[in-house]
Every structure is written in C-alpha cells, then in structure tokens.
Tab-separated table of C-alpha atoms and ligand atoms in Angstrom:
chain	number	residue	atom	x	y	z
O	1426	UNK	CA	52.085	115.818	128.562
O	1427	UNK	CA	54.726	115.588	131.174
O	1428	UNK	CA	55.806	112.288	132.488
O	1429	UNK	CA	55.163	113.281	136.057
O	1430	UNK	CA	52.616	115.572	137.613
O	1431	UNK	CA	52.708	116.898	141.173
O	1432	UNK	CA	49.106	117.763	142.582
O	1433	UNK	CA	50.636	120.581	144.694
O	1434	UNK	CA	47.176	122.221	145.993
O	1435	UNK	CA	46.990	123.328	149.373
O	1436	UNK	CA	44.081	120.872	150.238
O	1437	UNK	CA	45.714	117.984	148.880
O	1438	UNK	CA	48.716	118.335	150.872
O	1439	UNK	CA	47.421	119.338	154.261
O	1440	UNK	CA	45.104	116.119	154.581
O	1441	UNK	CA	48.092	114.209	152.662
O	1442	UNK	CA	49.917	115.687	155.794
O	1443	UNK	CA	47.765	114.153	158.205
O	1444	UNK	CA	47.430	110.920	156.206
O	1445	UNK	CA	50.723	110.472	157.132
O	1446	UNK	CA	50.613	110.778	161.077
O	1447	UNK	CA	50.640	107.581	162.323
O	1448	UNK	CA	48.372	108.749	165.008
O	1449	UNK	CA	45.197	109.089	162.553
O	1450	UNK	CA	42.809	106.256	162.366
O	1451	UNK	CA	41.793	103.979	160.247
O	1452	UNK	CA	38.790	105.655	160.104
O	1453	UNK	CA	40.075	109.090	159.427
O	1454	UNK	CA	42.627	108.111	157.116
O	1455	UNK	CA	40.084	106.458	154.703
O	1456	UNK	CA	38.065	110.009	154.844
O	1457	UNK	CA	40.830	111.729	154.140
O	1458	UNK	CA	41.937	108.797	151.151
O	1459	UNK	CA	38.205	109.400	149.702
O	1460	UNK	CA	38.129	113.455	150.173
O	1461	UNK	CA	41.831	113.177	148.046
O	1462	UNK	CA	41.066	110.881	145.506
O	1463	UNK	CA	38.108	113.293	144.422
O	1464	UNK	CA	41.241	116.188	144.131
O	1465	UNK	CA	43.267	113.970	142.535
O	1466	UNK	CA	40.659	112.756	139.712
O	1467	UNK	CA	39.801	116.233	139.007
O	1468	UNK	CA	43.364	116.490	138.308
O	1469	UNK	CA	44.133	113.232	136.363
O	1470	UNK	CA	40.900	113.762	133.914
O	1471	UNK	CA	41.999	117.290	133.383
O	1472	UNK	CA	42.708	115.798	129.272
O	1473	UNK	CA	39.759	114.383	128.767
O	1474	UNK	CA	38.235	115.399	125.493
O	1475	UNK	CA	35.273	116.834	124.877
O	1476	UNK	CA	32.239	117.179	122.256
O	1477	UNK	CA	29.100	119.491	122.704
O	1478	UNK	CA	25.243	117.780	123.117
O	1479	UNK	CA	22.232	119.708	122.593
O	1480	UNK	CA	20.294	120.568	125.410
O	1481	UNK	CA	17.345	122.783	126.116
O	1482	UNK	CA	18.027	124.796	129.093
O	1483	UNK	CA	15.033	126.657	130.801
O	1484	UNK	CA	15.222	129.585	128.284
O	1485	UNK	CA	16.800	128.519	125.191
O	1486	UNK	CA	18.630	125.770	123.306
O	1487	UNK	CA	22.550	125.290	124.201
O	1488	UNK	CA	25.088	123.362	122.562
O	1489	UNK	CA	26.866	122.321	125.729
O	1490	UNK	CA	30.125	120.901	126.680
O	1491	UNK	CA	30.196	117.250	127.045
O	1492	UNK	CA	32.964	114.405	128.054
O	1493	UNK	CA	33.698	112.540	124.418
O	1494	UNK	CA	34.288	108.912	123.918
O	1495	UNK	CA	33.350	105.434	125.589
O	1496	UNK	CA	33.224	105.800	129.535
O	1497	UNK	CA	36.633	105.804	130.753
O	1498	UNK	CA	38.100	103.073	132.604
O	1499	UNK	CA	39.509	103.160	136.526
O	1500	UNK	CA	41.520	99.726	136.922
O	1501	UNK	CA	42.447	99.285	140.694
O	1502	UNK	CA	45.807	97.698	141.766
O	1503	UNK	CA	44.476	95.143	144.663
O	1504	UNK	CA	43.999	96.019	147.781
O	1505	UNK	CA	45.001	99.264	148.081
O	1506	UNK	CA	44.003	100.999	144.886
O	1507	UNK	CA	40.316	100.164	146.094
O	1508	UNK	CA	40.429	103.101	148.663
O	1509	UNK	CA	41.231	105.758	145.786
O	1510	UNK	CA	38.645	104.181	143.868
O	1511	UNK	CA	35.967	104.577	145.855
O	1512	UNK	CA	36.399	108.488	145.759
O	1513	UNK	CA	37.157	108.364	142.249
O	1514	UNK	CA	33.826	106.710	141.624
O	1515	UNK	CA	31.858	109.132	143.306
O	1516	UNK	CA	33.203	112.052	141.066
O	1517	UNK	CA	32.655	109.434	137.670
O	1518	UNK	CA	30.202	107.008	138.845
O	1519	UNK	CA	29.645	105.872	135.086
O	1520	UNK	CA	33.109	104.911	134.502
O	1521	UNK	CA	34.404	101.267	134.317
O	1522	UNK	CA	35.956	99.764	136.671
O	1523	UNK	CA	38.768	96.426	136.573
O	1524	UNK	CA	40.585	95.183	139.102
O	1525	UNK	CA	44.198	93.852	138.839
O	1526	UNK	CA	45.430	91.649	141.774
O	1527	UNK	CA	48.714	91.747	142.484
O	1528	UNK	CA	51.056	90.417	145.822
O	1529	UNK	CA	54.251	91.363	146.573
O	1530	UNK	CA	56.954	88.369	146.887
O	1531	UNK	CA	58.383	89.661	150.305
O	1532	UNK	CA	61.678	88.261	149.327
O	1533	UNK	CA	61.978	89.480	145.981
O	1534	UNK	CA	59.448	91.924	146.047
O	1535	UNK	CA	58.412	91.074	142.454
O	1536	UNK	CA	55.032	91.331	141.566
O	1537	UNK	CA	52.881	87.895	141.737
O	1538	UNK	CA	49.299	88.018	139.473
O	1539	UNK	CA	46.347	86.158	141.434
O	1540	UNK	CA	43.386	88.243	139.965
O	1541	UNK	CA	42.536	90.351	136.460
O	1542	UNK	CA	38.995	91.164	135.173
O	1543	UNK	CA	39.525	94.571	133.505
O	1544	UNK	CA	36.571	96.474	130.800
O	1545	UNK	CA	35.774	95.592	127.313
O	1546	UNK	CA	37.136	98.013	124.299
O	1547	UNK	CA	40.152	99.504	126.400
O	1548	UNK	CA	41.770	100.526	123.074
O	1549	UNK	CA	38.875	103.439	122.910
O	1550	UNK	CA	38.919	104.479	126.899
O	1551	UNK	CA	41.165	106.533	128.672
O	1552	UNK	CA	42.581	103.962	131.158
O	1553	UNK	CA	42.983	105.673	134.699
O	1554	UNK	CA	45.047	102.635	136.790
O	1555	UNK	CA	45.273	103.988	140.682
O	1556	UNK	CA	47.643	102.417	143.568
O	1557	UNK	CA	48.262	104.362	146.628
O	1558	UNK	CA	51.659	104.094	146.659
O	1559	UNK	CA	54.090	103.826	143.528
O	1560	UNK	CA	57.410	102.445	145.274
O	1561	UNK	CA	59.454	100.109	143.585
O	1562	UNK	CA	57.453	100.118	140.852
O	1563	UNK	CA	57.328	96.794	140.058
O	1564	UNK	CA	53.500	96.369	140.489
O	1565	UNK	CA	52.742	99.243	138.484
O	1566	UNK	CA	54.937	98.544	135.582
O	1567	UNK	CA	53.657	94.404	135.809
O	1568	UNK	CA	49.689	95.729	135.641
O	1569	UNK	CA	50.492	98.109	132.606
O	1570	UNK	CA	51.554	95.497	130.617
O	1571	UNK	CA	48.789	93.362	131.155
O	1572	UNK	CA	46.437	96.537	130.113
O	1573	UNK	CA	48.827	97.525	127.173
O	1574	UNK	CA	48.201	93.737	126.174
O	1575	UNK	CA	44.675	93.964	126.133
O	1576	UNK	CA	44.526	97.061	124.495
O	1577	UNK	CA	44.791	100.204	126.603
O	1578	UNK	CA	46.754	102.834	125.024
O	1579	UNK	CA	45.616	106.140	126.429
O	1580	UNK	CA	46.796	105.786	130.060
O	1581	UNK	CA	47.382	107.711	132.914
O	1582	UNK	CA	48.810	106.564	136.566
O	1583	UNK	CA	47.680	108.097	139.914
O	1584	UNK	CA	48.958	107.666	143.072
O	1585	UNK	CA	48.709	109.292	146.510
O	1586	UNK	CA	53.133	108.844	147.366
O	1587	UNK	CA	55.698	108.136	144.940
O	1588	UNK	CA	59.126	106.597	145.473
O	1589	UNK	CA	61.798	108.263	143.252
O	1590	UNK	CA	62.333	104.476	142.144
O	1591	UNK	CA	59.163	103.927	140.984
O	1592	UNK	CA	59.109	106.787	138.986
O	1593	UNK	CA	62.350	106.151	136.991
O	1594	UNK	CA	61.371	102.360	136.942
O	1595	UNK	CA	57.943	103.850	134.534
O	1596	UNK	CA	59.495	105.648	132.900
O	1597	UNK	CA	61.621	103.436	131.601
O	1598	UNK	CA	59.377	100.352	131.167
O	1599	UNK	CA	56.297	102.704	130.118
O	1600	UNK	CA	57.185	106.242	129.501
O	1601	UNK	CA	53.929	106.976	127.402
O	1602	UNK	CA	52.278	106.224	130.867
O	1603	UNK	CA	52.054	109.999	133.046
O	1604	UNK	CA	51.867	109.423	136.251
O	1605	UNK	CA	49.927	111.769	138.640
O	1606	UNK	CA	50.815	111.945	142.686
O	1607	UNK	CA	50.459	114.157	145.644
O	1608	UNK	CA	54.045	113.655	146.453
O	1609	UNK	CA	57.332	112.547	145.668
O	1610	UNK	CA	59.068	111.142	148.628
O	1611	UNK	CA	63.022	111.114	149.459
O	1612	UNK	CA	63.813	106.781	148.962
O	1613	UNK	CA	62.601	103.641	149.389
O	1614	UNK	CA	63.898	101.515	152.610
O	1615	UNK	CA	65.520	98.155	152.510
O	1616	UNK	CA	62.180	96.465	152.685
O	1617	UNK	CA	60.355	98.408	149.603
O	1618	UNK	CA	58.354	101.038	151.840
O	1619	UNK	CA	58.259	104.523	150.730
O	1620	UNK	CA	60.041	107.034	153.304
O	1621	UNK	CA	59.057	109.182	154.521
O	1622	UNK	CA	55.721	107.949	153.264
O	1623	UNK	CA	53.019	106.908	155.293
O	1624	UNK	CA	53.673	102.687	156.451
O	1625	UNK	CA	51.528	100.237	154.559
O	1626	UNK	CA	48.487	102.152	152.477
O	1627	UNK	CA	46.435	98.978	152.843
O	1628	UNK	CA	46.720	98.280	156.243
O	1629	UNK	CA	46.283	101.873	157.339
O	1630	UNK	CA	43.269	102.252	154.932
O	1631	UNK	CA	41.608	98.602	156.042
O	1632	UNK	CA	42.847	98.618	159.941
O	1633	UNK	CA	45.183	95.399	159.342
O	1634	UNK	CA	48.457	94.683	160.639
D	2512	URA	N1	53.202	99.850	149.687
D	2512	URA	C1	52.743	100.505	150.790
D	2512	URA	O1	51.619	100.308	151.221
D	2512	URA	N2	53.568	101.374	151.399
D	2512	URA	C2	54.810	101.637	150.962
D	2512	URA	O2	55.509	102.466	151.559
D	2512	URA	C3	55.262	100.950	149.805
D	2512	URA	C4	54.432	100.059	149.188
C-alpha cells in the first residue's frame, strides 16, 4: 500500500474548502468535520478483510460478505482527533476506541504524554489513529510508538491536512504506517501551524481561543 493517500473526491474537498474559511462557525465546521470523517473512513477501511457469514435472506440462504477479525480499533490523538472520531464512530459504531493525550511544548513543540488508555489485543486489530492535522509530526510519530509498544502492527493514519513535514517525519520514524488525508498543504510556519491550512483544528472544532 502506498505510504500516502490523497482522498481527492469532489465532496471531500469542497466542504474541506469551506472548513478552511475562517468565516465558518464553530458550529458549521464541526458538521462539516463529522460529514468528512464518514468520507474519509470509507476510505481508510477500504483494506479491511473480509470472510462470508451465513444468512437467510427472505428467499434463500446467502453466504454473505462480512468484515473479518476482532473489531478494529480508532485511537484519537487528544483534543482534536475527537471531532473525526465522532463521525468515524457513526459509520463503525462497534469499533474500539483509545485515546492518546498529547500537548504540544510551545517552545519546543515536542510532544508531552498526559493521558493513554488504548483497547485490549491491538496485535489482532487494524489500528485506525486519527488527528486533524499531521504538521510537524511529532505527535503522530510519539503516539505510534506507544501503540507499536503495546502491540499494534496493522496501522493506518488519517488526517483531515497534512504538512509536507509531517509526512517525511512518518515516514521516516514509521514508514509501515500509511497515512490517509484530504490534503497536502504547501509548509509549516515558524510556530508549527499548517499553511495554508485551516488555524488551530481544536479551537475551530470546540469554539476556543
Ligand atoms: N495543529 C493545528 O490545530 N493546526 C495546525 O495548523 C497545526 C497543528
């Protein structure tokens, strides 16, 4: 599978489009974050395998297609991965779900862990861990680690924005990892933010400042 995957579907990138205008609302944005995270995990899940279950339908007996395996698991990157999640969710609402906490040191912007609770048995899930924005990459690469060392070796990443950065920073640390995004943007600024991205995913998702 290739490293990186751009979800280039008209849908996605119109309401990506007006995700970014900084004159959308909270409120609209996090429709538009839930109506694209159900694109996106349609795309990301694309590999997952499956086996056949007998059923009866109303006129005969089918062996029909099935998803194989233990429920896959969706780890969100705190607290912005928790606005692709909740889309995500609705399209798999059986899947299981961690939850990685993560700050970034504004001076060094290295990743600092405060919070992990993450599913049992990763080694036999497909591991599905979603931030909004993959930038420096720093985050991403830190909460792959801590999966990889409990475990997790069938992984995918999914992001709305990616950072050229980012990308070359996982692929280097973890390039067994694909990552899936809407977009590649141009750089990141001198502060870490994606450009021409869309400003801070959590505070445009949560209404902060
Ligand atoms: N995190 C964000 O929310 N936005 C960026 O542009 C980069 C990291």
């Amino acid at each position: 599978m290739q490293h990186l995957t751009l979800v280039t579907h008209p849908l996605v990138q119109h309401k990506l489009t007006i995700m970014r205008d900084r004159e959308t609302s909270t409120a609209g944005f996090r429709r538009l974050l839930r109506e694209i995270s159900l694109l996106l995990a349609y795309e990301v899940t694309r590999e997952l395998d499956l086996t056949t279950t007998r059923i009866e339908t109303p006129l005969c007996p089918m062996d029909a297609p099935t998803i194989q395996g233990k429920k896959l698991a969706l780890i969100s990157i705190l607290r912005a991965g928790n606005g692709l999640l909740d889309g995500i969710l609705e399209l798999i609402p059986a899947a299981r779900v961690g939850f990685i906490g993560l700050y970034r040191d504004p001076e060094t912007l290295q990743p600092v862990q405060y919070y992990s609770k993450v599913p049992a048995n990763l080694d036999l899930r497909m591991v599905i861990v979603v931030d909004p924005m993959l930038a420096t990459g720093n985050s991403s690469v830190a909460a792959i680690d801590l999966l990889k060392r409990a475990g997790a070796k069938n992984l995918r990443f999914l992001c709305l924005l990616a950072a050229p950065e980012g990308v070359a920073r996982m692929r280097e640390a973890h390039p067994d990892v694909p990552i899936f995004t809407a977009a590649l943007d141009e750089r990141l600024d001198d502060h870490g933010y994606i450009v021409p991205g869309l400003g801070d995913a959590g505070d445009r998702m949560f209404g902060t400042k």
